PDB file of C-alpha atoms in Angstrom:
ATOM      1  CA  UNK A 121     -20.382 -10.946 -21.013  1.00  0.00           C
ATOM      2  CA  UNK A 122     -18.737 -13.710 -19.155  1.00  0.00           C
ATOM      3  CA  UNK A 123     -19.802 -14.251 -15.791  1.00  0.00           C
ATOM      4  CA  UNK A 124     -16.920 -13.463 -13.512  1.00  0.00           C
ATOM      5  CA  UNK A 125     -16.715 -12.959  -9.750  1.00  0.00           C
ATOM      6  CA  UNK A 126     -13.022 -12.962  -8.638  1.00  0.00           C
ATOM      7  CA  UNK A 127     -11.439  -9.650  -7.991  1.00  0.00           C
ATOM      8  CA  UNK A 128      -8.677 -10.195 -10.370  1.00  0.00           C
ATOM      9  CA  UNK A 129     -10.964 -11.427 -13.214  1.00  0.00           C
ATOM     10  CA  UNK A 130     -13.153  -8.184 -12.530  1.00  0.00           C
ATOM     11  CA  UNK A 131      -9.808  -6.097 -12.874  1.00  0.00           C
ATOM     12  CA  UNK A 132      -8.942  -7.756 -16.141  1.00  0.00           C
ATOM     13  CA  UNK A 133     -12.220  -7.308 -17.538  1.00  0.00           C
ATOM     14  CA  UNK A 134     -12.077  -3.581 -16.588  1.00  0.00           C
ATOM     15  CA  UNK A 135      -8.610  -3.323 -18.072  1.00  0.00           C
ATOM     16  CA  UNK A 136      -9.975  -4.932 -21.393  1.00  0.00           C
ATOM     17  CA  UNK A 137     -12.741  -2.327 -21.518  1.00  0.00           C
ATOM     18  CA  UNK A 138     -10.297   0.358 -20.970  1.00  0.00           C
ATOM     19  CA  UNK A 139      -8.015  -0.761 -23.797  1.00  0.00           C
ATOM     20  CA  UNK A 140     -10.989  -1.370 -26.156  1.00  0.00           C
ATOM     21  CA  UNK A 141     -13.092   1.655 -25.473  1.00  0.00           C
ATOM     22  CA  UNK A 142     -10.622   4.269 -24.224  1.00  0.00           C
ATOM     23  CA  UNK A 143      -7.534   3.251 -26.290  1.00  0.00           C
ATOM     24  CA  UNK A 144      -5.308   3.809 -23.434  1.00  0.00           C
ATOM     25  CA  UNK A 145      -1.628   3.427 -23.845  1.00  0.00           C
ATOM     26  CA  UNK A 146      -0.156  -0.068 -22.847  1.00  0.00           C
ATOM     27  CA  UNK A 147       2.088   1.457 -20.199  1.00  0.00           C
ATOM     28  CA  UNK A 148      -0.953   3.105 -18.608  1.00  0.00           C
ATOM     29  CA  UNK A 149      -2.743  -0.288 -18.492  1.00  0.00           C
ATOM     30  CA  UNK A 150       0.210  -1.894 -16.958  1.00  0.00           C
ATOM     31  CA  UNK A 151       0.339   0.812 -14.278  1.00  0.00           C
ATOM     32  CA  UNK A 152      -3.310   0.327 -13.549  1.00  0.00           C
ATOM     33  CA  UNK A 153      -2.853  -3.322 -13.424  1.00  0.00           C
ATOM     34  CA  UNK A 154       0.114  -3.043 -10.897  1.00  0.00           C
ATOM     35  CA  UNK A 155      -1.783  -0.573  -8.701  1.00  0.00           C
ATOM     36  CA  UNK A 156      -5.268  -2.304  -8.605  1.00  0.00           C
ATOM     37  CA  UNK A 157      -3.765  -5.736  -8.168  1.00  0.00           C
ATOM     38  CA  UNK A 158      -1.945  -4.576  -5.014  1.00  0.00           C
ATOM     39  CA  UNK A 159      -5.206  -3.213  -3.564  1.00  0.00           C
ATOM     40  CA  UNK A 160      -7.046  -6.347  -4.366  1.00  0.00           C
ATOM     41  CA  UNK A 161      -4.184  -8.332  -2.546  1.00  0.00           C
ATOM     42  CA  UNK A 162      -4.423  -5.981   0.334  1.00  0.00           C
ATOM     43  CA  UNK A 163      -8.260  -6.202   0.660  1.00  0.00           C
ATOM     44  CA  UNK A 164      -8.119 -10.080   0.393  1.00  0.00           C
ATOM     45  CA  UNK A 165      -5.626 -10.148   3.332  1.00  0.00           C
ATOM     46  CA  UNK A 166      -7.507  -7.411   5.132  1.00  0.00           C
ATOM     47  CA  UNK A 167     -10.672  -9.405   5.132  1.00  0.00           C
ATOM     48  CA  UNK A 168      -9.053 -12.933   5.266  1.00  0.00           C
ATOM     49  CA  UNK A 169     -11.115 -13.910   2.038  1.00  0.00           C
ATOM     50  CA  UNK A 170     -10.507 -14.543  -1.613  1.00  0.00           C
ATOM     51  CA  UNK A 171     -11.107 -11.278  -3.453  1.00  0.00           C
ATOM     52  CA  UNK A 172     -14.605 -11.394  -5.050  1.00  0.00           C
ATOM     53  CA  UNK A 173     -17.279  -8.925  -6.178  1.00  0.00           C
ATOM     54  CA  UNK A 174     -18.972  -9.336  -2.688  1.00  0.00           C
ATOM     55  CA  UNK A 175     -15.673  -8.699  -0.880  1.00  0.00           C
ATOM     56  CA  UNK A 176     -14.788  -5.682  -3.005  1.00  0.00           C
ATOM     57  CA  UNK A 177     -18.506  -4.226  -2.423  1.00  0.00           C
ATOM     58  CA  UNK A 178     -17.769  -4.222   1.392  1.00  0.00           C
ATOM     59  CA  UNK A 179     -14.897  -1.860   1.210  1.00  0.00           C
ATOM     60  CA  UNK A 180     -15.480   1.088   3.516  1.00  0.00           C
ATOM     61  CA  UNK A 181     -13.915   4.243   4.527  1.00  0.00           C
ATOM     62  CA  UNK A 182     -11.871   2.459   7.380  1.00  0.00           C
ATOM     63  CA  UNK A 183     -10.628  -0.033   4.912  1.00  0.00           C
ATOM     64  CA  UNK A 184      -9.380   2.643   2.487  1.00  0.00           C
ATOM     65  CA  UNK A 185      -7.577   4.272   5.497  1.00  0.00           C
ATOM     66  CA  UNK A 186      -5.967   1.033   6.383  1.00  0.00           C
ATOM     67  CA  UNK A 187      -4.871   0.675   2.842  1.00  0.00           C
ATOM     68  CA  UNK A 188      -3.445   4.097   2.656  1.00  0.00           C
ATOM     69  CA  UNK A 189      -1.592   3.410   5.963  1.00  0.00           C
ATOM     70  CA  UNK A 190      -0.328   0.104   4.621  1.00  0.00           C
ATOM     71  CA  UNK A 191       0.833   1.574   1.352  1.00  0.00           C
ATOM     72  CA  UNK A 192       2.780   4.476   3.015  1.00  0.00           C
ATOM     73  CA  UNK A 193       4.394   2.117   5.456  1.00  0.00           C
ATOM     74  CA  UNK A 194       5.438  -0.084   2.476  1.00  0.00           C
ATOM     75  CA  UNK A 195       7.330   2.914   1.224  1.00  0.00           C
ATOM     76  CA  UNK A 196       4.913   4.149  -1.444  1.00  0.00           C
ATOM     77  CA  UNK A 197       5.524   7.832  -2.143  1.00  0.00           C
ATOM     78  CA  UNK A 198       2.677  10.393  -1.688  1.00  0.00           C
ATOM     79  CA  UNK A 199       2.668  10.765  -5.610  1.00  0.00           C
ATOM     80  CA  UNK A 200       2.571   7.163  -6.254  1.00  0.00           C
ATOM     81  CA  UNK A 201      -0.187   6.703  -3.697  1.00  0.00           C
ATOM     82  CA  UNK A 202      -2.187   9.417  -5.421  1.00  0.00           C
ATOM     83  CA  UNK A 203      -1.742   7.506  -8.795  1.00  0.00           C
ATOM     84  CA  UNK A 204      -2.712   4.283  -7.289  1.00  0.00           C
ATOM     85  CA  UNK A 205      -5.728   5.729  -5.684  1.00  0.00           C
ATOM     86  CA  UNK A 206      -6.713   7.215  -9.030  1.00  0.00           C
ATOM     87  CA  UNK A 207      -6.574   3.818 -10.540  1.00  0.00           C
ATOM     88  CA  UNK A 208      -8.612   2.248  -7.823  1.00  0.00           C
ATOM     89  CA  UNK A 209     -11.228   4.949  -8.132  1.00  0.00           C
ATOM     90  CA  UNK A 210     -11.470   4.369 -11.783  1.00  0.00           C
ATOM     91  CA  UNK A 211     -11.850   0.542 -11.269  1.00  0.00           C
ATOM     92  CA  UNK A 212     -14.565   1.320  -8.789  1.00  0.00           C
ATOM     93  CA  UNK A 213     -16.434   3.742 -10.984  1.00  0.00           C
ATOM     94  CA  UNK A 214     -16.544   0.774 -13.515  1.00  0.00           C
ATOM     95  CA  UNK A 215     -17.644  -1.686 -10.866  1.00  0.00           C
ATOM     96  CA  UNK A 216     -20.522   0.753  -9.890  1.00  0.00           C
ATOM     97  CA  UNK A 217     -21.546   1.247 -13.385  1.00  0.00           C
ATOM     98  CA  UNK A 218     -21.295  -2.459 -14.532  1.00  0.00           C
ATOM     99  CA  UNK A 219     -22.390  -4.313 -11.367  1.00  0.00           C
ATOM    100  CA  UNK A 220     -24.127  -1.628  -9.130  1.00  0.00           C
ATOM    101  CA  UNK A 221     -21.389  -1.790  -6.468  1.00  0.00           C
ATOM    102  CA  UNK A 222     -21.511   1.023  -3.908  1.00  0.00           C
ATOM    103  CA  UNK A 223     -18.701   3.270  -4.654  1.00  0.00           C
ATOM    104  CA  UNK A 224     -19.067   5.956  -2.084  1.00  0.00           C
ATOM    105  CA  UNK A 225     -16.460   4.899   0.365  1.00  0.00           C
ATOM    106  CA  UNK A 226     -13.712   4.461  -2.329  1.00  0.00           C
ATOM    107  CA  UNK A 227     -14.692   7.682  -4.387  1.00  0.00           C
ATOM    108  CA  UNK A 228     -14.744   9.752  -1.295  1.00  0.00           C
ATOM    109  CA  UNK A 229     -11.112   8.810  -0.231  1.00  0.00           C
ATOM    110  CA  UNK A 230      -8.568  11.532  -0.505  1.00  0.00           C
ATOM    111  CA  UNK A 231      -4.982  11.134  -0.702  1.00  0.00           C
ATOM    112  CA  UNK A 232      -2.540  12.693   1.841  1.00  0.00           C
ATOM    113  CA  UNK A 233      -1.289  16.124   0.648  1.00  0.00           C
ATOM    114  CA  UNK A 234       2.261  16.105  -0.815  1.00  0.00           C
ATOM    115  CA  UNK A 235       4.476  19.140  -1.121  1.00  0.00           C
ATOM    116  CA  UNK A 236       4.961  20.751  -4.566  1.00  0.00           C
ATOM    117  CA  UNK A 237       8.601  21.117  -5.420  1.00  0.00           C
ATOM    118  CA  UNK A 238      10.068  24.606  -5.448  1.00  0.00           C
ATOM    119  CA  UNK A 239      10.841  26.034  -8.739  1.00  0.00           C
ATOM    120  CA  UNK A 240      14.173  24.972  -9.976  1.00  0.00           C
ATOM    121  CA  UNK A 241      16.849  27.597 -10.629  1.00  0.00           C
ATOM    122  CA  UNK A 242      17.710  28.597 -14.180  1.00  0.00           C
ATOM    123  CA  UNK A 243      20.779  26.928 -15.470  1.00  0.00           C
ATOM    124  CA  UNK A 244      23.845  29.126 -16.023  1.00  0.00           C
ATOM    125  CA  UNK A 245      23.667  29.059 -19.686  1.00  0.00           C
ATOM    126  CA  UNK A 246      20.009  30.065 -19.915  1.00  0.00           C
ATOM    127  CA  UNK A 247      20.988  32.967 -17.442  1.00  0.00           C
ATOM    128  CA  UNK A 248      23.724  34.095 -19.935  1.00  0.00           C
ATOM    129  CA  UNK A 249      21.298  34.004 -22.892  1.00  0.00           C
ATOM    130  CA  UNK A 250      18.735  35.860 -20.941  1.00  0.00           C
ATOM    131  CA  UNK A 251      21.175  38.609 -19.706  1.00  0.00           C
ATOM    132  CA  UNK A 252      22.793  38.894 -23.193  1.00  0.00           C
ATOM    133  CA  UNK A 253      19.241  39.606 -24.733  1.00  0.00           C
ATOM    134  CA  UNK A 254      18.429  42.205 -22.059  1.00  0.00           C
ATOM    135  CA  UNK A 255      21.760  43.899 -22.596  1.00  0.00           C
ATOM    136  CA  UNK A 256      21.198  43.771 -26.352  1.00  0.00           C
ATOM    137  CA  UNK A 257      17.648  45.190 -25.898  1.00  0.00           C
ATOM    138  CA  UNK A 258      18.867  48.061 -23.587  1.00  0.00           C
ATOM    139  CA  UNK A 259      21.557  49.019 -26.139  1.00  0.00           C
ATOM    140  CA  UNK A 260      18.954  49.022 -29.054  1.00  0.00           C
ATOM    141  CA  UNK A 261      16.329  50.926 -27.298  1.00  0.00           C
ATOM    142  CA  UNK A 262      18.615  53.145 -25.294  1.00  0.00           C
TER     143      UNK A 262
END
């Protein structure tokens, strides 16, 4: 294995392992790359240092809350935030397994709750089909 230390190098190594072992779709890999690279940028700016294995291993609960706050204030929707956090958790699981980095702060982070949409009304045509079937069944059985 190549000796890598930069956060983005670590991310690319993780993504390569997902592609090779997990056979993940190209779009999934692209989404993970987008989400995790934004997180790495945030952590680099937050710590005022180039991202590295050492910097990524220092991430704590307060840092995760800061990232969530930053992401929400940047306009990230609750669902997109949940997707991004899922990618980051996957990345940290891999960091923990591969490099022994502590993952507790990241893996214990929960996304803010988001409202589930209300059920959508049935379209008029579907209502007509349903009522026609009901009427037919009543005549047949009645």
